[in-house]
Tab-separated table of C-alpha atoms and ligand atoms in Angstrom:
chain	number	residue	atom	x	y	z
J	1	UNK	CA	-146.450	146.972	2.244
J	2	UNK	CA	-143.538	146.193	-0.276
J	3	UNK	CA	-143.260	142.794	-1.742
J	4	UNK	CA	-139.666	141.840	-2.011
J	5	UNK	CA	-139.031	139.165	-4.624
J	6	UNK	CA	-135.362	138.736	-4.295
J	7	UNK	CA	-132.520	138.594	-1.964
J	8	UNK	CA	-131.170	141.716	-3.783
J	9	UNK	CA	-134.468	143.858	-3.058
J	10	UNK	CA	-134.521	142.591	0.369
J	11	UNK	CA	-131.002	143.824	0.887
J	12	UNK	CA	-131.713	147.421	-0.678
J	13	UNK	CA	-134.484	147.435	1.346
J	14	UNK	CA	-133.235	146.319	4.844
J	15	UNK	CA	-130.408	149.123	4.343
J	16	UNK	CA	-132.950	151.664	5.029
J	17	UNK	CA	-134.410	150.080	8.022
J	18	UNK	CA	-133.398	150.157	11.641
J	19	UNK	CA	-135.061	147.622	13.848
J	20	UNK	CA	-137.013	144.607	12.002
J	21	UNK	CA	-139.048	141.888	13.393
J	22	UNK	CA	-139.462	138.618	11.292
J	23	UNK	CA	-142.137	136.361	10.953
J	24	UNK	CA	-140.839	133.148	8.839
J	25	UNK	CA	-143.952	131.252	6.887
J	26	UNK	CA	-144.414	129.004	4.298
J	27	UNK	CA	-147.273	130.923	3.017
J	28	UNK	CA	-151.077	129.841	2.857
J	29	UNK	CA	-151.752	132.360	5.663
J	30	UNK	CA	-154.846	131.369	8.488
J	31	UNK	CA	-155.503	132.894	11.431
J	32	UNK	CA	-152.539	131.319	13.654
J	33	UNK	CA	-150.166	132.829	11.279
J	34	UNK	CA	-152.242	136.335	11.543
J	35	UNK	CA	-151.783	135.810	15.252
J	36	UNK	CA	-147.881	135.553	14.852
J	37	UNK	CA	-147.861	138.761	12.807
J	38	UNK	CA	-149.920	140.417	15.716
J	39	UNK	CA	-147.505	139.221	18.292
J	40	UNK	CA	-144.705	140.927	16.336
J	41	UNK	CA	-146.564	143.938	15.485
J	42	UNK	CA	-146.938	144.320	19.352
J	43	UNK	CA	-143.280	144.507	19.848
J	44	UNK	CA	-141.818	146.135	16.762
J	45	UNK	CA	-143.588	148.706	14.159
J	46	UNK	CA	-141.550	147.271	11.340
J	47	UNK	CA	-142.688	143.345	10.752
J	48	UNK	CA	-141.143	141.229	7.729
J	49	UNK	CA	-143.224	138.126	6.572
J	50	UNK	CA	-141.223	135.841	4.674
J	51	UNK	CA	-143.196	133.569	2.489
J	52	UNK	CA	-141.002	130.644	1.214
J	53	UNK	CA	-142.050	126.868	0.989
J	54	UNK	CA	-138.866	125.535	1.829
J	55	UNK	CA	-137.756	122.247	-0.403
J	56	UNK	CA	-135.119	121.331	2.062
J	57	UNK	CA	-137.410	120.280	4.911
J	58	UNK	CA	-139.804	118.166	2.795
J	59	UNK	CA	-138.944	114.448	2.475
J	60	UNK	CA	-139.334	112.373	-0.996
J	61	UNK	CA	-142.586	111.094	-0.331
J	62	UNK	CA	-144.190	114.734	1.385
J	63	UNK	CA	-146.467	117.225	-0.037
J	64	UNK	CA	-143.994	120.001	-1.248
J	65	UNK	CA	-145.547	119.969	-4.911
J	66	UNK	CA	-149.063	120.068	-3.682
J	67	UNK	CA	-148.545	122.526	-0.748
J	68	UNK	CA	-150.978	125.118	-1.089
J	69	UNK	CA	-149.568	128.373	-2.503
J	70	UNK	CA	-151.909	131.613	-2.064
J	71	UNK	CA	-149.746	134.482	-2.384
J	72	UNK	CA	-152.227	137.113	-3.440
J	73	UNK	CA	-154.744	136.260	-0.487
J	74	UNK	CA	-151.648	135.968	1.957
J	75	UNK	CA	-150.340	139.672	0.519
J	76	UNK	CA	-154.106	141.155	1.056
J	77	UNK	CA	-154.316	139.649	4.671
J	78	UNK	CA	-150.809	140.851	5.691
J	79	UNK	CA	-151.129	144.526	3.981
J	80	UNK	CA	-154.612	144.716	6.121
J	81	UNK	CA	-152.522	144.140	9.375
J	82	UNK	CA	-149.762	146.742	8.903
J	83	UNK	CA	-146.791	144.638	7.702
J	84	UNK	CA	-144.247	146.513	6.386
J	85	UNK	CA	-142.810	144.116	3.926
J	86	UNK	CA	-143.247	140.468	2.476
J	87	UNK	CA	-140.373	138.795	1.316
J	88	UNK	CA	-140.979	135.785	-1.213
J	89	UNK	CA	-137.553	134.699	-2.836
J	90	UNK	CA	-137.549	132.218	-5.460
J	91	UNK	CA	-135.672	128.347	-4.781
J	92	UNK	CA	-132.712	129.602	-6.835
J	93	UNK	CA	-132.153	132.516	-4.895
J	94	UNK	CA	-132.278	130.500	-1.730
J	95	UNK	CA	-130.028	127.761	-2.656
J	96	UNK	CA	-128.026	128.993	-5.576
J	97	UNK	CA	-125.539	125.965	-5.695
J	98	UNK	CA	-128.736	123.729	-5.458
J	99	UNK	CA	-129.997	121.623	-2.442
J	100	UNK	CA	-127.322	119.160	-2.698
J	101	UNK	CA	-124.322	121.509	-2.412
J	102	UNK	CA	-126.306	123.571	0.340
J	103	UNK	CA	-124.222	124.028	3.610
J	104	UNK	CA	-126.437	122.659	6.260
J	105	UNK	CA	-127.272	123.418	9.978
J	106	UNK	CA	-127.591	120.525	12.101
J	107	UNK	CA	-129.062	120.681	15.687
J	108	UNK	CA	-127.638	117.410	17.494
J	109	UNK	CA	-129.943	115.679	19.842
J	110	UNK	CA	-133.260	117.055	19.148
J	111	UNK	CA	-133.434	117.078	15.399
J	112	UNK	CA	-133.801	113.100	15.182
J	113	UNK	CA	-136.299	112.154	17.914
J	114	UNK	CA	-140.389	112.472	17.607
J	115	UNK	CA	-141.200	114.363	14.311
J	116	UNK	CA	-137.493	113.980	13.131
J	117	UNK	CA	-137.434	110.345	13.526
J	118	UNK	CA	-140.479	110.045	11.247
J	119	UNK	CA	-139.142	112.763	9.149
J	120	UNK	CA	-135.478	112.353	8.439
J	121	UNK	CA	-133.841	115.407	7.587
J	122	UNK	CA	-136.532	117.715	8.224
J	123	UNK	CA	-135.000	119.718	11.036
J	124	UNK	CA	-131.954	120.201	9.198
J	125	UNK	CA	-133.974	121.793	6.514
J	126	UNK	CA	-135.786	124.232	9.057
J	127	UNK	CA	-132.605	124.915	10.656
J	128	UNK	CA	-130.844	125.840	7.730
J	129	UNK	CA	-133.616	127.972	5.936
J	130	UNK	CA	-134.174	129.639	9.528
J	131	UNK	CA	-130.708	130.480	9.680
J	132	UNK	CA	-130.365	131.579	6.048
J	133	UNK	CA	-133.626	133.732	6.694
J	134	UNK	CA	-131.991	135.380	9.892
J	135	UNK	CA	-128.820	136.249	7.899
J	136	UNK	CA	-130.943	137.724	4.928
J	137	UNK	CA	-133.172	139.729	6.883
J	138	UNK	CA	-131.161	140.677	10.070
J	139	UNK	CA	-134.332	140.560	12.664
J	140	UNK	CA	-133.903	141.706	16.194
J	141	UNK	CA	-136.822	139.509	16.862
J	142	UNK	CA	-138.536	136.367	15.045
J	143	UNK	CA	-141.737	134.877	16.086
J	144	UNK	CA	-142.880	131.353	15.704
J	145	UNK	CA	-145.671	129.066	16.654
J	146	UNK	CA	-145.799	126.921	19.840
J	147	UNK	CA	-147.782	124.585	17.731
J	148	UNK	CA	-144.467	123.205	16.115
J	149	UNK	CA	-142.853	123.012	19.523
J	150	UNK	CA	-140.224	120.786	18.656
J	151	UNK	CA	-139.241	123.139	15.702
J	152	UNK	CA	-139.336	126.121	18.001
J	153	UNK	CA	-136.755	124.380	20.493
J	154	UNK	CA	-134.625	123.545	17.399
J	155	UNK	CA	-134.644	127.069	16.480
J	156	UNK	CA	-133.803	128.325	19.826
J	157	UNK	CA	-130.950	125.731	20.445
J	158	UNK	CA	-129.580	126.826	16.602
J	159	UNK	CA	-129.957	130.761	17.485
J	160	UNK	CA	-127.886	129.945	20.841
J	161	UNK	CA	-125.275	127.702	19.315
J	162	UNK	CA	-124.529	129.899	16.592
J	163	UNK	CA	-124.642	132.881	18.483
J	164	UNK	CA	-127.110	134.760	16.204
J	165	UNK	CA	-128.461	138.220	17.664
J	166	UNK	CA	-131.911	137.289	17.303
J	167	UNK	CA	-134.457	136.779	20.052
J	168	UNK	CA	-136.833	133.722	19.259
J	169	UNK	CA	-140.320	134.385	20.607
J	170	UNK	CA	-142.940	131.713	20.898
J	171	UNK	CA	-146.504	132.393	20.293
J	172	UNK	CA	-149.350	130.368	21.861
J	173	UNK	CA	-151.202	127.944	19.430
J	174	UNK	CA	-154.257	129.277	17.763
J	175	UNK	CA	-157.157	126.856	18.107
J	176	UNK	CA	-160.550	126.179	16.078
J	177	UNK	CA	-163.560	126.339	18.599
J	178	UNK	CA	-163.628	122.487	18.465
J	179	UNK	CA	-159.926	122.798	20.169
J	180	UNK	CA	-158.198	121.588	16.682
J	181	UNK	CA	-155.044	123.749	16.190
J	182	UNK	CA	-154.869	125.673	13.307
J	183	UNK	CA	-152.669	124.576	10.563
J	184	UNK	CA	-152.130	124.768	7.048
J	185	UNK	CA	-152.752	120.992	6.490
J	186	UNK	CA	-155.959	121.159	8.228
J	187	UNK	CA	-157.342	122.243	4.568
J	188	UNK	CA	-156.709	118.816	3.403
J	189	UNK	CA	-159.583	117.403	5.899
J	190	UNK	CA	-163.016	116.746	5.013
J	191	UNK	CA	-165.428	118.647	7.129
J	192	UNK	CA	-165.931	115.053	9.159
J	193	UNK	CA	-162.345	114.320	9.409
J	194	UNK	CA	-161.861	118.030	10.887
J	195	UNK	CA	-164.516	117.145	13.392
J	196	UNK	CA	-162.819	113.801	14.252
J	197	UNK	CA	-159.385	115.360	14.479
J	198	UNK	CA	-160.393	117.626	17.586
J	199	UNK	CA	-159.937	114.384	19.675
J	200	UNK	CA	-156.276	114.809	19.217
J	201	UNK	CA	-156.476	118.067	21.650
J	202	UNK	CA	-158.816	116.485	23.825
J	203	UNK	CA	-156.374	113.338	24.243
J	204	UNK	CA	-153.434	115.972	25.081
J	205	UNK	CA	-155.683	117.706	27.922
J	206	UNK	CA	-156.811	114.290	29.260
J	207	UNK	CA	-153.213	113.265	29.480
J	208	UNK	CA	-152.509	116.685	31.446
J	209	UNK	CA	-155.144	116.144	33.679
J	210	UNK	CA	-153.984	112.154	34.380
J	211	UNK	CA	-150.264	113.552	34.663
J	212	UNK	CA	-151.424	115.250	38.007
J	213	UNK	CA	-151.773	111.717	39.708
J	214	UNK	CA	-149.336	109.766	37.847
J	215	UNK	CA	-146.017	109.793	36.374
J	216	UNK	CA	-146.252	106.396	34.782
J	217	UNK	CA	-145.369	107.968	31.430
J	218	UNK	CA	-145.360	104.687	29.187
J	219	UNK	CA	-148.752	103.749	30.471
J	220	UNK	CA	-150.268	107.428	30.020
J	221	UNK	CA	-148.652	107.250	26.471
J	222	UNK	CA	-149.955	103.928	25.596
J	223	UNK	CA	-153.878	104.831	26.696
J	224	UNK	CA	-153.561	108.133	24.845
J	225	UNK	CA	-152.426	106.174	21.638
J	226	UNK	CA	-155.434	103.814	22.185
J	227	UNK	CA	-157.751	106.877	22.545
J	228	UNK	CA	-156.412	108.247	19.455
J	229	UNK	CA	-156.868	105.208	17.375
J	230	UNK	CA	-160.420	104.726	18.699
J	231	UNK	CA	-161.107	108.411	17.461
J	232	UNK	CA	-160.200	107.395	13.934
J	233	UNK	CA	-156.427	108.468	13.873
J	234	UNK	CA	-153.424	106.518	13.041
J	235	UNK	CA	-150.827	107.579	15.620
J	236	UNK	CA	-147.393	108.075	14.770
J	237	UNK	CA	-146.057	108.979	18.394
J	238	UNK	CA	-147.644	110.271	21.521
J	239	UNK	CA	-144.868	111.138	23.937
J	240	UNK	CA	-144.346	112.917	27.388
J	241	UNK	CA	-141.132	114.883	27.328
J	242	UNK	CA	-139.100	117.460	29.223
J	243	UNK	CA	-140.177	120.661	27.984
J	244	UNK	CA	-137.025	122.271	27.145
J	245	UNK	CA	-134.635	119.281	25.633
J	246	UNK	CA	-137.508	117.099	24.629
J	247	UNK	CA	-135.608	114.396	26.418
J	248	UNK	CA	-137.606	111.556	27.823
J	249	UNK	CA	-139.731	112.596	30.999
J	250	UNK	CA	-138.559	112.009	34.365
J	251	UNK	CA	-140.753	112.597	37.520
J	252	UNK	CA	-138.360	115.555	38.894
J	253	UNK	CA	-138.672	117.402	35.521
J	254	UNK	CA	-140.244	121.188	36.509
J	255	UNK	CA	-142.027	121.130	33.246
J	256	UNK	CA	-143.382	118.260	30.670
J	257	UNK	CA	-144.648	118.786	27.047
J	258	UNK	CA	-147.131	115.915	25.959
J	259	UNK	CA	-146.562	115.963	22.143
J	260	UNK	CA	-148.651	113.833	19.604
J	261	UNK	CA	-148.220	113.313	15.904
J	262	UNK	CA	-151.180	111.538	14.105
J	263	UNK	CA	-152.670	110.613	10.793
J	264	UNK	CA	-156.297	111.597	9.935
J	265	UNK	CA	-156.468	109.792	6.564
J	266	UNK	CA	-153.475	111.018	4.795
J	267	UNK	CA	-153.085	113.955	6.578
J	268	UNK	CA	-150.442	114.034	9.608
J	269	UNK	CA	-151.410	116.566	12.355
J	270	UNK	CA	-149.180	117.655	15.264
J	271	UNK	CA	-150.072	119.136	18.406
J	272	UNK	CA	-148.753	119.532	21.911
J	273	UNK	CA	-149.446	121.011	25.490
J	274	UNK	CA	-147.186	121.875	28.302
J	275	UNK	CA	-147.506	120.702	31.991
J	276	UNK	CA	-145.949	122.160	34.792
J	277	UNK	CA	-145.044	119.423	37.385
J	278	UNK	CA	-146.754	120.609	40.616
J	279	UNK	CA	-144.986	118.183	42.532
J	280	UNK	CA	-141.266	119.120	41.332
J	281	UNK	CA	-139.297	121.411	43.639
R	301	LIG	O1	-143.125	126.753	10.458
R	301	LIG	C1	-143.157	126.836	9.243
R	301	LIG	O2	-143.812	127.363	8.445
R	301	LIG	C2	-141.714	126.582	8.515
R	301	LIG	O3	-141.065	125.387	9.058
R	301	LIG	C3	-140.685	127.765	8.609
R	301	LIG	C4	-140.556	127.933	10.190
R	301	LIG	C5	-141.260	128.867	8.033
R	301	LIG	C6	-139.456	127.443	8.076
R	301	LIG	O4	-139.477	127.064	6.707
């Protein structure tokens, strides 16, 4: 497995390859990431994993400095899976003119709602780095986790809007046996908080069942937020949306997605569940 530490090294390597699949990550890899890599390997023998903690997608009060960096262990795990290359550029290589002067990609309509409302500028940071990674790596396929559902939809729209020749594939959320979605941020939770946090998925599942008999979305959302508070969370949002564009749900939508973000202590967790509307024609 090649470890490519600069854009120049990546470009030189890329010239010798034909098809490539990309799995963009910020490192600190867990089984959820490894599942994305396996999904990519099922489609393409030549997989590149990028490991880059992207400063542009972190807010001023967020965990950029303390974000766990575990490059050696990450590379060992990726090598064992049969990944061809790891791309780990420096911030100065990715943003040579500095963050302030960097050209940005903004995907309107979807970037400032839900997580985008709580984390202003976050999805501009995500769309910009993913667009840059697509241009740097020039993959035919890129795999992202469905756990970050809003991020996945932002990336799909960005790829479509900019006519980028990349197939964006979403891979199902990997869960602990408790149902808790795997996330790098779970590492911030104490064992007790980890147990409590499984209530997030249970609440999504409960709402899914309730959606088969009710489309009183605001009532369902309110009840779910109360359940989350009871379970020890401080809810940020709990929202039922159209699964495609994440606009407010209507009874006619063919598919909904129930999205939640909530704080367990200082740790902000997100999760989602898609629900098909069996009464829509
Ligand atoms: O999901 C992530 O880890 C990041 O948001 C991504 C897609 C690698 C962009 O930095």
